[in-house]
Coordinates of C-alpha atoms in Angstrom, one line a residue:
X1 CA 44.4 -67.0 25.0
X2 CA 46.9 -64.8 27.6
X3 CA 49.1 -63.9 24.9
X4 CA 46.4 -62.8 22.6
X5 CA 44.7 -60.8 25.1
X6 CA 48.2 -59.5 25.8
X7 CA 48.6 -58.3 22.4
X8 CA 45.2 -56.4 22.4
X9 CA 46.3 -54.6 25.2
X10 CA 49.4 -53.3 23.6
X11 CA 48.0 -52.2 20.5
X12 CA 45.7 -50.3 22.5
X13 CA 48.3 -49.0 24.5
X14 CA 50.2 -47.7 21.4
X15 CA 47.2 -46.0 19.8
X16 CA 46.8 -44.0 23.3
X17 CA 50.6 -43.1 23.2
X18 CA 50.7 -42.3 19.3
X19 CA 47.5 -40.2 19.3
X20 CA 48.8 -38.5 22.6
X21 CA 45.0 -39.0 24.9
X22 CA 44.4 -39.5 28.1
X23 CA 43.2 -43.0 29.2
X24 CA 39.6 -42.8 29.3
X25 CA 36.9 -45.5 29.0
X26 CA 35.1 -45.8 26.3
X27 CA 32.0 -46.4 24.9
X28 CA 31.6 -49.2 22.9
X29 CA 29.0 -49.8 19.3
X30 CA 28.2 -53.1 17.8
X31 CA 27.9 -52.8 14.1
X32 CA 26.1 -55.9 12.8
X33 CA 26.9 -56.1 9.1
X34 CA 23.3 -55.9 6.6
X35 CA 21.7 -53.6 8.8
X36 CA 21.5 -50.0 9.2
X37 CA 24.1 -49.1 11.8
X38 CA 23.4 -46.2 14.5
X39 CA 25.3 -43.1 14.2
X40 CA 27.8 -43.3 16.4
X41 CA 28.8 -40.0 18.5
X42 CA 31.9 -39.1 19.6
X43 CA 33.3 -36.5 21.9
X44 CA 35.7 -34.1 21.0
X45 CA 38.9 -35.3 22.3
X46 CA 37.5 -38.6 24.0
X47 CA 37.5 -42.3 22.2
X48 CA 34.7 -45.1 21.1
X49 CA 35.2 -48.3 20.4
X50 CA 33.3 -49.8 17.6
X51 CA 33.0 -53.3 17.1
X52 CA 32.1 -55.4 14.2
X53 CA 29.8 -59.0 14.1
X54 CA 32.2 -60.5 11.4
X55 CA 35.8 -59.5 10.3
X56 CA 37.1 -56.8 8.1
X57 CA 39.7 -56.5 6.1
X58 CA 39.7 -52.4 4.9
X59 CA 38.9 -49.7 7.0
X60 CA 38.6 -45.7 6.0
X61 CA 37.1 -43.1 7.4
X62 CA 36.3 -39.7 4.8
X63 CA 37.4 -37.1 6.6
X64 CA 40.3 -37.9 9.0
X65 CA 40.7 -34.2 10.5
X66 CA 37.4 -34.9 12.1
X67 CA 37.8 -38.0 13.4
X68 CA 41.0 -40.9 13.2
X69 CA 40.2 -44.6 13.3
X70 CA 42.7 -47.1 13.9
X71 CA 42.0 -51.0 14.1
X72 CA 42.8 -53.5 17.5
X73 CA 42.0 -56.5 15.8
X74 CA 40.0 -57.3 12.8
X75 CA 36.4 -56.9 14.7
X76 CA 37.6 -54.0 16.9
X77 CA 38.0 -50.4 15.4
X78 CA 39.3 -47.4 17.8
X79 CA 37.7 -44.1 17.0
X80 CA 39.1 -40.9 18.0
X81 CA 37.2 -37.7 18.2
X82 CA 39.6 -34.6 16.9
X83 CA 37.3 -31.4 15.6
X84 CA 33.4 -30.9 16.0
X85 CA 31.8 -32.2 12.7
X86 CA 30.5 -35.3 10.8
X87 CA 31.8 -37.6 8.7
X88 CA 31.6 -41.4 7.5
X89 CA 33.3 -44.8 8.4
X90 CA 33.4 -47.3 6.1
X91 CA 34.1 -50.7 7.1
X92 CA 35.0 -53.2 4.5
X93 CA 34.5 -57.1 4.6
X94 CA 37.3 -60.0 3.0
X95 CA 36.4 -60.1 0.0
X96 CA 35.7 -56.4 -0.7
X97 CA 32.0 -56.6 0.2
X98 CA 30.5 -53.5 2.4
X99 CA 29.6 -54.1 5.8
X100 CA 28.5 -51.3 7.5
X101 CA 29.3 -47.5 6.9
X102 CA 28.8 -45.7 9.7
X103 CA 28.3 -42.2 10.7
X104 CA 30.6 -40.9 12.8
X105 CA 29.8 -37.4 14.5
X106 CA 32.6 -35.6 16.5
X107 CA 30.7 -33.4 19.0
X108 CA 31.7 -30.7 22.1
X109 CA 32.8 -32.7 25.4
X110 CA 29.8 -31.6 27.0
X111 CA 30.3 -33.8 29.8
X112 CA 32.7 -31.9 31.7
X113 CA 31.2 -28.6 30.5
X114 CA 28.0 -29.3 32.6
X115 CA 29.9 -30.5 35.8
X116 CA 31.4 -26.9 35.6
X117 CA 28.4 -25.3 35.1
X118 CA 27.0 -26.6 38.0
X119 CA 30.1 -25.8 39.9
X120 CA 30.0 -22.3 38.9
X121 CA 26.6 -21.9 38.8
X122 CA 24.8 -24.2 41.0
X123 CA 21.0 -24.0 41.3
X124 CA 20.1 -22.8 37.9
X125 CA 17.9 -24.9 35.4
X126 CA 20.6 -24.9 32.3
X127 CA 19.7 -27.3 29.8
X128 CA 23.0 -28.3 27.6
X129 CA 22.7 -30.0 24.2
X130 CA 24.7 -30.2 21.1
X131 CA 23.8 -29.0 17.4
X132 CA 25.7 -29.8 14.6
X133 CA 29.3 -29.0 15.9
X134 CA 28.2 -26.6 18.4
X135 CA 26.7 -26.0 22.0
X136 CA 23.2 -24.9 22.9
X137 CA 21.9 -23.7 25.8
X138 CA 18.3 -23.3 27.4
X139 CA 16.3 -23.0 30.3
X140 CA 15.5 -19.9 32.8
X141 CA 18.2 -18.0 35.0
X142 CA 17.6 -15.8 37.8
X143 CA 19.8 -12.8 36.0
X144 CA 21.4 -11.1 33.5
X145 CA 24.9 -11.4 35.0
X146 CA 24.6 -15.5 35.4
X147 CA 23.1 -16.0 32.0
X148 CA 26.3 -13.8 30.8
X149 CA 28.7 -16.6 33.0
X150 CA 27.2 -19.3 31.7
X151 CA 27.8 -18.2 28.1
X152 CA 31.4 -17.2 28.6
X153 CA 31.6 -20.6 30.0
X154 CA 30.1 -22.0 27.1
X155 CA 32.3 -20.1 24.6
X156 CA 36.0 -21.7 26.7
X157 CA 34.5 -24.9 25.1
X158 CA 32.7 -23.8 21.8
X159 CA 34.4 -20.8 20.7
X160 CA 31.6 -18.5 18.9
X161 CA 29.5 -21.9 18.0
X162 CA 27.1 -21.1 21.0
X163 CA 23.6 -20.7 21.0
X164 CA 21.6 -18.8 23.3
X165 CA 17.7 -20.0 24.3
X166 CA 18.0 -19.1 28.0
X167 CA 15.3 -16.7 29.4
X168 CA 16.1 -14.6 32.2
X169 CA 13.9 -15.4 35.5
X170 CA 12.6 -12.1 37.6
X171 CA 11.3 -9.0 36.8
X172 CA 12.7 -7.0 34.6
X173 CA 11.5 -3.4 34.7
X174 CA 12.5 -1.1 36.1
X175 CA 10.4 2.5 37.2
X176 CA 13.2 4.7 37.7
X177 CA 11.9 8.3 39.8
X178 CA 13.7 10.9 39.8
X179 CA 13.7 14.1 42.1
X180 CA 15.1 17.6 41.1
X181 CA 15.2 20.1 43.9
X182 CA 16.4 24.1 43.5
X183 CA 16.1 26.6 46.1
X184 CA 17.4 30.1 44.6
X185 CA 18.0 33.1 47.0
X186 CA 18.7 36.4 46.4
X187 CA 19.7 40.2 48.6
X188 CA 20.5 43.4 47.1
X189 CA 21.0 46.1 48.9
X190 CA 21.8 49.8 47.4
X191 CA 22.3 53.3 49.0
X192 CA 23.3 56.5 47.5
X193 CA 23.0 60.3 47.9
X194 CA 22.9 63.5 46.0
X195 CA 23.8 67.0 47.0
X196 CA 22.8 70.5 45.3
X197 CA 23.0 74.1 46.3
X198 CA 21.6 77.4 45.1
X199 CA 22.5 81.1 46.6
X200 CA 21.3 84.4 45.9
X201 CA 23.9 87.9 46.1
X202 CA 22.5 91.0 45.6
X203 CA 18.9 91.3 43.5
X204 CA 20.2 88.9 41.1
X205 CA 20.4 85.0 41.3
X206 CA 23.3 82.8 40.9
X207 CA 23.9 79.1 41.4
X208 CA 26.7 76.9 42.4
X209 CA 26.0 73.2 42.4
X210 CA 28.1 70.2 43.8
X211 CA 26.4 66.7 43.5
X212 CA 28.2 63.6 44.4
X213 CA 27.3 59.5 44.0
X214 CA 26.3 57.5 41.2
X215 CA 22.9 56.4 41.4
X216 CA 19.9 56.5 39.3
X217 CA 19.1 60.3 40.4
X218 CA 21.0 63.8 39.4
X219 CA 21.8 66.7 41.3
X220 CA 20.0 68.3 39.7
X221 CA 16.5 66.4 39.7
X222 CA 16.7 67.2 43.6
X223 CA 17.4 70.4 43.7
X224 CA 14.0 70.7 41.1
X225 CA 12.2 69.2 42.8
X226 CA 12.5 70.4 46.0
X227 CA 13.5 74.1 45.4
X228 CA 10.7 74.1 42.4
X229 CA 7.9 72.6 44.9
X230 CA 9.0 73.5 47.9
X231 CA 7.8 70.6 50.0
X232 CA 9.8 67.6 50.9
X233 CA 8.3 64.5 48.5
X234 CA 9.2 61.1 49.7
X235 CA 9.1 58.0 47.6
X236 CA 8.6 54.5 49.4
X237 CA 8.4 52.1 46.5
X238 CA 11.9 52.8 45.0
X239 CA 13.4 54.1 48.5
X240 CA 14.0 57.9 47.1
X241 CA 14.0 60.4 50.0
X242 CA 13.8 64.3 48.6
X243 CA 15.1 67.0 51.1
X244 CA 15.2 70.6 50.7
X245 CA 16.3 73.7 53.1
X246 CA 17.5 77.0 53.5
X247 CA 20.5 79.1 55.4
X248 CA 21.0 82.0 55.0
X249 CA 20.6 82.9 51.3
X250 CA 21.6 79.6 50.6
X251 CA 19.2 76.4 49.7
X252 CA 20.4 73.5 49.8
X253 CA 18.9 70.3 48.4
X254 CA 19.5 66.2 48.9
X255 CA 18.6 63.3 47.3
X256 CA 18.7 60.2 49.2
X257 CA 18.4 56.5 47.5
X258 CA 18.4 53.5 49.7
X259 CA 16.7 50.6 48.5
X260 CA 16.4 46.6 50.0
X261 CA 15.3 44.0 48.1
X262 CA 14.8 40.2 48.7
X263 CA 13.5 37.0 46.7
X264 CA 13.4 32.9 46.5
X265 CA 13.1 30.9 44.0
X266 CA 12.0 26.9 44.5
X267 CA 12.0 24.6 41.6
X268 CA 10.9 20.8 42.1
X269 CA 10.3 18.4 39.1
X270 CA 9.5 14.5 40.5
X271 CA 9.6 12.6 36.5
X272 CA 8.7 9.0 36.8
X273 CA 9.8 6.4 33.8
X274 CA 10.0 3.2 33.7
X275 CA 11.9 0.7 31.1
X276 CA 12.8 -2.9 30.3
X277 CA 15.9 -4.0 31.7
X278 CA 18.3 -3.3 28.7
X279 CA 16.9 -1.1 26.8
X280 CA 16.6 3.1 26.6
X281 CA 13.8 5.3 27.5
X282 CA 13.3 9.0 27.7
X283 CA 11.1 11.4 29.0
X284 CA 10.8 15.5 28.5
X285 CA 8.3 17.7 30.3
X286 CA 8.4 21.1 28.9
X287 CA 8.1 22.6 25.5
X288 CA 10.5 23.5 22.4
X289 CA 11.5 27.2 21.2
X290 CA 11.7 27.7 17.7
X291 CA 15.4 29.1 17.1
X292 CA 15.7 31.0 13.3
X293 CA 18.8 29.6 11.5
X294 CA 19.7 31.1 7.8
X295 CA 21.5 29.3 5.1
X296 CA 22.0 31.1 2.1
X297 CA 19.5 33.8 3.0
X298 CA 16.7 31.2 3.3
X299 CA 15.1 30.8 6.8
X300 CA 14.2 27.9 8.4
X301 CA 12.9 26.8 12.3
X302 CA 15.2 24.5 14.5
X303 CA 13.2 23.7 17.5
X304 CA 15.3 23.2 20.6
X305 CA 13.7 21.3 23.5
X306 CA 13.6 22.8 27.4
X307 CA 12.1 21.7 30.1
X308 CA 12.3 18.5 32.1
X309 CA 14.8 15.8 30.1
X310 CA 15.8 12.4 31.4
X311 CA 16.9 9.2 29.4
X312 CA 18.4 6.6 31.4
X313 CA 19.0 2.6 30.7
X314 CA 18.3 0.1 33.0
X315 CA 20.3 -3.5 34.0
X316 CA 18.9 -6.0 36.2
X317 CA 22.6 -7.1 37.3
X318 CA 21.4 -9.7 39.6
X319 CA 18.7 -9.9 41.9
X320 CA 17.9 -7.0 42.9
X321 CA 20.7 -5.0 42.1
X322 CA 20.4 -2.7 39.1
X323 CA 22.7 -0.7 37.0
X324 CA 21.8 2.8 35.7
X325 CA 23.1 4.5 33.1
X326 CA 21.1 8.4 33.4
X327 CA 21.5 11.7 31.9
X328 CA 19.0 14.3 33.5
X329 CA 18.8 17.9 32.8
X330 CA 16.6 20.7 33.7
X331 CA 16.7 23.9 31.1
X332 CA 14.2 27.0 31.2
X333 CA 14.2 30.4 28.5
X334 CA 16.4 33.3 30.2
X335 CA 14.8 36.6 29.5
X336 CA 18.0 38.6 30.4
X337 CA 20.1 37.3 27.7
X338 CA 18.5 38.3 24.4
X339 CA 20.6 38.3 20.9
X340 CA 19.2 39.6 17.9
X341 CA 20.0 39.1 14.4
X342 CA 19.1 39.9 10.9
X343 CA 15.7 41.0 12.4
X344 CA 14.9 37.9 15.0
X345 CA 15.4 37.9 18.4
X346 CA 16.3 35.1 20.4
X347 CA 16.6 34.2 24.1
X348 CA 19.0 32.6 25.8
X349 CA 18.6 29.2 28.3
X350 CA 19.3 28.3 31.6
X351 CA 20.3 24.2 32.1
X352 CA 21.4 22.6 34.7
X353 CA 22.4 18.9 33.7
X354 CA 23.8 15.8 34.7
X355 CA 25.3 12.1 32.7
X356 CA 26.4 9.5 35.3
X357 CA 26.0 5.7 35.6
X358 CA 25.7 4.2 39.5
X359 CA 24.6 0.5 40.7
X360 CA 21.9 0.4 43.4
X361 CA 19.3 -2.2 44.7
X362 CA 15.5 -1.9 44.4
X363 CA 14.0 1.1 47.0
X364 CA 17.3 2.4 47.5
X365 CA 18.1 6.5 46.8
X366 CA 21.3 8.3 45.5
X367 CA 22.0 12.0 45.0
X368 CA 24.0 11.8 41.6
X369 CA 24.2 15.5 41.4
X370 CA 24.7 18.3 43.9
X371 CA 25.4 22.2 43.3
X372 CA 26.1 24.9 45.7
X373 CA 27.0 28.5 44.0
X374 CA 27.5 31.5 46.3
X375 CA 27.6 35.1 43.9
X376 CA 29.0 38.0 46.0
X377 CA 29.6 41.3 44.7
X378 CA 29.4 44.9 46.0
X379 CA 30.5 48.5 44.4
X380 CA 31.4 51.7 46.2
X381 CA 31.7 54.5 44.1
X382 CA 32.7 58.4 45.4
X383 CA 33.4 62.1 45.0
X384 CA 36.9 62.1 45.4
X385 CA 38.3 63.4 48.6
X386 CA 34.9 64.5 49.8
X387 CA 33.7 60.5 50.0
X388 CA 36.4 60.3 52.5
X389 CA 35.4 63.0 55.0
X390 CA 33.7 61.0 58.3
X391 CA 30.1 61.4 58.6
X392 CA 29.6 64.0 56.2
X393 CA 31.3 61.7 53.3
X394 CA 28.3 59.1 53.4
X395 CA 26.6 61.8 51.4
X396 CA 28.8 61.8 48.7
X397 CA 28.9 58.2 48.5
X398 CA 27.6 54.8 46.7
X399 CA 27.5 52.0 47.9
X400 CA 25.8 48.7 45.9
X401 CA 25.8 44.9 47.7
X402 CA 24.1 42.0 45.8
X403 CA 24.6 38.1 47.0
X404 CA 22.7 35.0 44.7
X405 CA 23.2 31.8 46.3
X406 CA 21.7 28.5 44.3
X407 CA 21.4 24.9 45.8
X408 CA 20.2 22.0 42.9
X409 CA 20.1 18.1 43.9
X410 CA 19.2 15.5 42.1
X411 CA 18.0 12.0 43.5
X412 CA 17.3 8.8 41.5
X413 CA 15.4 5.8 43.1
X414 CA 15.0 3.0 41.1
X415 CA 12.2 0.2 41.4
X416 CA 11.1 -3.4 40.3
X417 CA 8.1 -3.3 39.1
X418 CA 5.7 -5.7 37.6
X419 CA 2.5 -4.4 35.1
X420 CA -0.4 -4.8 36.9
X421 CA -4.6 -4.4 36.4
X422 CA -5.6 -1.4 34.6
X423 CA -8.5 -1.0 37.3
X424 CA -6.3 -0.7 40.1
X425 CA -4.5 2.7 38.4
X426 CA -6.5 6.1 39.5
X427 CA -5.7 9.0 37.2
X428 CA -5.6 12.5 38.0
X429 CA -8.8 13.0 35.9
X430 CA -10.7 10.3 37.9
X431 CA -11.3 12.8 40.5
X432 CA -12.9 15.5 38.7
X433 CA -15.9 15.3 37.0
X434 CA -17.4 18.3 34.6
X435 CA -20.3 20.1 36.2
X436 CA -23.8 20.1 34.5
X437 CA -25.3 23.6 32.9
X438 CA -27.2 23.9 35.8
X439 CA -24.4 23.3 38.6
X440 CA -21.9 25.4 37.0
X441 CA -24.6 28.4 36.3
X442 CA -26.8 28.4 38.9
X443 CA -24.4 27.0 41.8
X444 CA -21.4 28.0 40.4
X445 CA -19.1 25.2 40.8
X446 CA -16.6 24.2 38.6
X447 CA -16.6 20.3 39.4
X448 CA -19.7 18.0 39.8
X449 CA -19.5 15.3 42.3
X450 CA -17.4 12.5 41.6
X451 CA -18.4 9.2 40.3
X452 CA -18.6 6.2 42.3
X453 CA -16.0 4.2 43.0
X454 CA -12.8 3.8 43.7
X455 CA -11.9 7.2 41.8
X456 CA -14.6 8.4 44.0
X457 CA -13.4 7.5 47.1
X458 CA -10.4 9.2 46.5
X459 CA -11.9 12.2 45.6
X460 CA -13.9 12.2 49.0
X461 CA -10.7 12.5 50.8
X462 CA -9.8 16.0 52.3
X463 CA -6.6 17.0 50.8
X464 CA -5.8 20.0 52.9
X465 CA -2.2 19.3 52.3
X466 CA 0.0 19.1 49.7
X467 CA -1.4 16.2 47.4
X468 CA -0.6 15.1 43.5
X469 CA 0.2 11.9 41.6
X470 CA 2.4 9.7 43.8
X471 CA 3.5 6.5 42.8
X472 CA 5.3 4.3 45.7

């Protein structure tokens, strides 16, 4: 009885060293000949041993890439697990009679697959199951970036034969507001002068002139109008000073030009959006100008959009955390660039734009875009020679000074948000409500009172400051 049991144990030992396995226990399947055996399922890689109520003489197996068989005695049958798939064992009795055929199917070594799972990813309800010769995966993560672990995971055992019925956990929208700010500033300063004279010799009349700068007036306009006049005319609203005397026989006439002016410009655009985690949205306040384009000598319209653009995708990375890929822009019509052709006219545009991707949490800001331009120019033109005579050579003299200066910043703020009652949302129309005949023609007003309510309420509320749509 040693010696047999002996004997076992070296044939077993030799089937581990020829098919090159690691010891492992294995599982063990009675197959009781004349009744319908239970498939028998075998991990890739690992061993079952199958054993038989009566013995056999024949053993095959149909596909041996899937799975190799190889016998310990004439009840005991070794199966090895090679490649994911199914086939069939067919045991054969003394006398040639069938006894059993059995179904063998090789699966992924799941086993070890969800110890690292957990390892990796510990806390997270993964379900792990096989299917046909592949792995498949279900159950509800907490994010985007763990469900993405698990399935490279999954793939290191697998290959491409993965299958993916997880649900991400959380919310996954994201309301992404966005702030545009530009403050423009602009000084121009300009000064010039003119200078004419007219004397008389004898009873007849003769003039000599001398003018000097380069402004918008003549020499001669002055001398006009103050010799033709005689008064001294003074023009505040374009900063034109007319001055006329006489010495001697002489008359003398100036033309001074100085003019100051000033001006700001703020722009503020606060677009709101919001998106499923994954996929694009896009937004544009504004308007589209109709641009002429020939072909041929027909003409058609192309419509090109202006105003407030954003598109941006959003990724719930994990938690909190969010990835945003954004491209914002902010374009108006520009009136002082015109081009004209074949009879149509056509304005230029102004944009200011940005294409960036940043990682934030939910609540927290980032400026993704920041401009300071500084424009500095000034001109001073002359009478040569006499420009360059102290005192006296300011009124032969022009002088022009202009500065722009532009600041533009643009701050996202993504946040998590989750849909909510319809009844809890006030629109900017809730407030107002549209005045009868009799109140709009007899009291004059252009609102009626506003409904009860919630709306209402709202609409009670003095808004002596600076009030809108807000969303926090």
């Amino acid at each position: 009885m040693k010696m047999k049991s002996f004997l076992r144990a070296c044939v077993l030992g030799c089937a581990l060293g020829t098919f090159g396995v690691a010891p492992v226990h294995a599982e063990t399947l009675r197959v009781v000949s004349g009744s319908a055996s239970t498939p028998l399922n075998v991990p890739m890689n690992r061993a079952v041993v199958v054993e038989s109520d009566q013995p056999f003489s024949e053993l095959s197996i149909a596909n041996p890439g899937i799975a190799d068989v190889t016998t310990l005695s004439d009840k005991t049958i070794y199966v090895l697990g090679k490649l994911p798939g199914r086939t069939t064992m067919t045991i054969l009795g003394a006398d040639g009679t069938l006894l059993s055929n059995v179904e063998v199917q090789v699966t992924p070594d799941i086993g070890e697959f969800k110890e690292r799972l957990k390892q990796i990813l510990p806390g997270e309800n993964i379900e792990v199951r096989t299917a046909n010769d592949g792995i498949v995966l279900s159950g509800t993560v907490s994010s985007t970036a763990r469900l993405d672990r698990a399935l490279d995971l999954a793939k290191r055992y697998a290959g491409e034969r993965v299958s993916n019925l997880m649900t991400v956990g959380g919310t996954q929208q994201v309301m992404l507001k966005v702030r545009f700010a530009e403050m423009q500033r602009s000084v121009s300063k300009n000064l010039a002068s003119s200078l004419a004279m007219r004397g008389t010799v004898g009873s007849g009349k003769g003039a000599t002139g001398v003018a000097s700068g380069t402004g918008n007036y003549s020499a001669s306009g002055a001398v006009d109008g103050v010799f033709d006049s005689g008064t001294i005319p003074v023009s505040g609203s374009s900063g034109n000073l007319n001055l006329g005397f006489t010495v001697g026989n002489m008359e003398f006439g100036v033309l001074l030009e100085a003019l100051e002016s000033k001006g700001m410009v703020r722009t503020l655009a606060e677009p709101n959006l919001t998106a499923l985690s994954g996929q694009q949205a896009k937004f544009l306040a504004g308007g589209e100008y109709p641009i002429p384009v020939v072909d041929d000598g027909t003409v058609s319209i192309k419509y090109k959009p202006f105003g407030v653009e954003m598109t941006f995708t959003p990724r719930v990375v994990d938690g909190n955390l969010i990835n945003l890929e954004i491209a914002a822009a902010v374009s108006a019509i520009d009136t002082t660039v015109t081009m004209s052709s074949g009879g149509f006219s056509v304005n230029a545009f102004k944009r200011r734009e940005t294409s960036t991707t940043v990682e934030m949490r939910d609540g927290e800001s980032f400026a993704i875009a920041g401009l300071l331009q500084d424009d500095f120019n000034d001109l001073n033109s002359q009478i040569p020679w006499l420009g360059d005579v102290p005192v006296l050579g300011a009124l032969f003299r022009s002088t022009e000074f202009e500065r722009k200066q532009s600041e533009l910043v643009i701050i996202v703020t993504p946040h998590l948000v989750t849909p909510t009652r319809g009844e809890a949302l006030a629109l900017p129309t809730d407030r107002v409500r549209l005045p009868t005949e009799s109140e709009l023609f007899l009291l004059g007003k252009t609102s009626a009172k506003p409904v009860s309510g919630a709306a209402g309420e709202v609409a009670r509320q003095d808004f002596s400051g600076s009030y809108g749509y807000v969303m926090e």
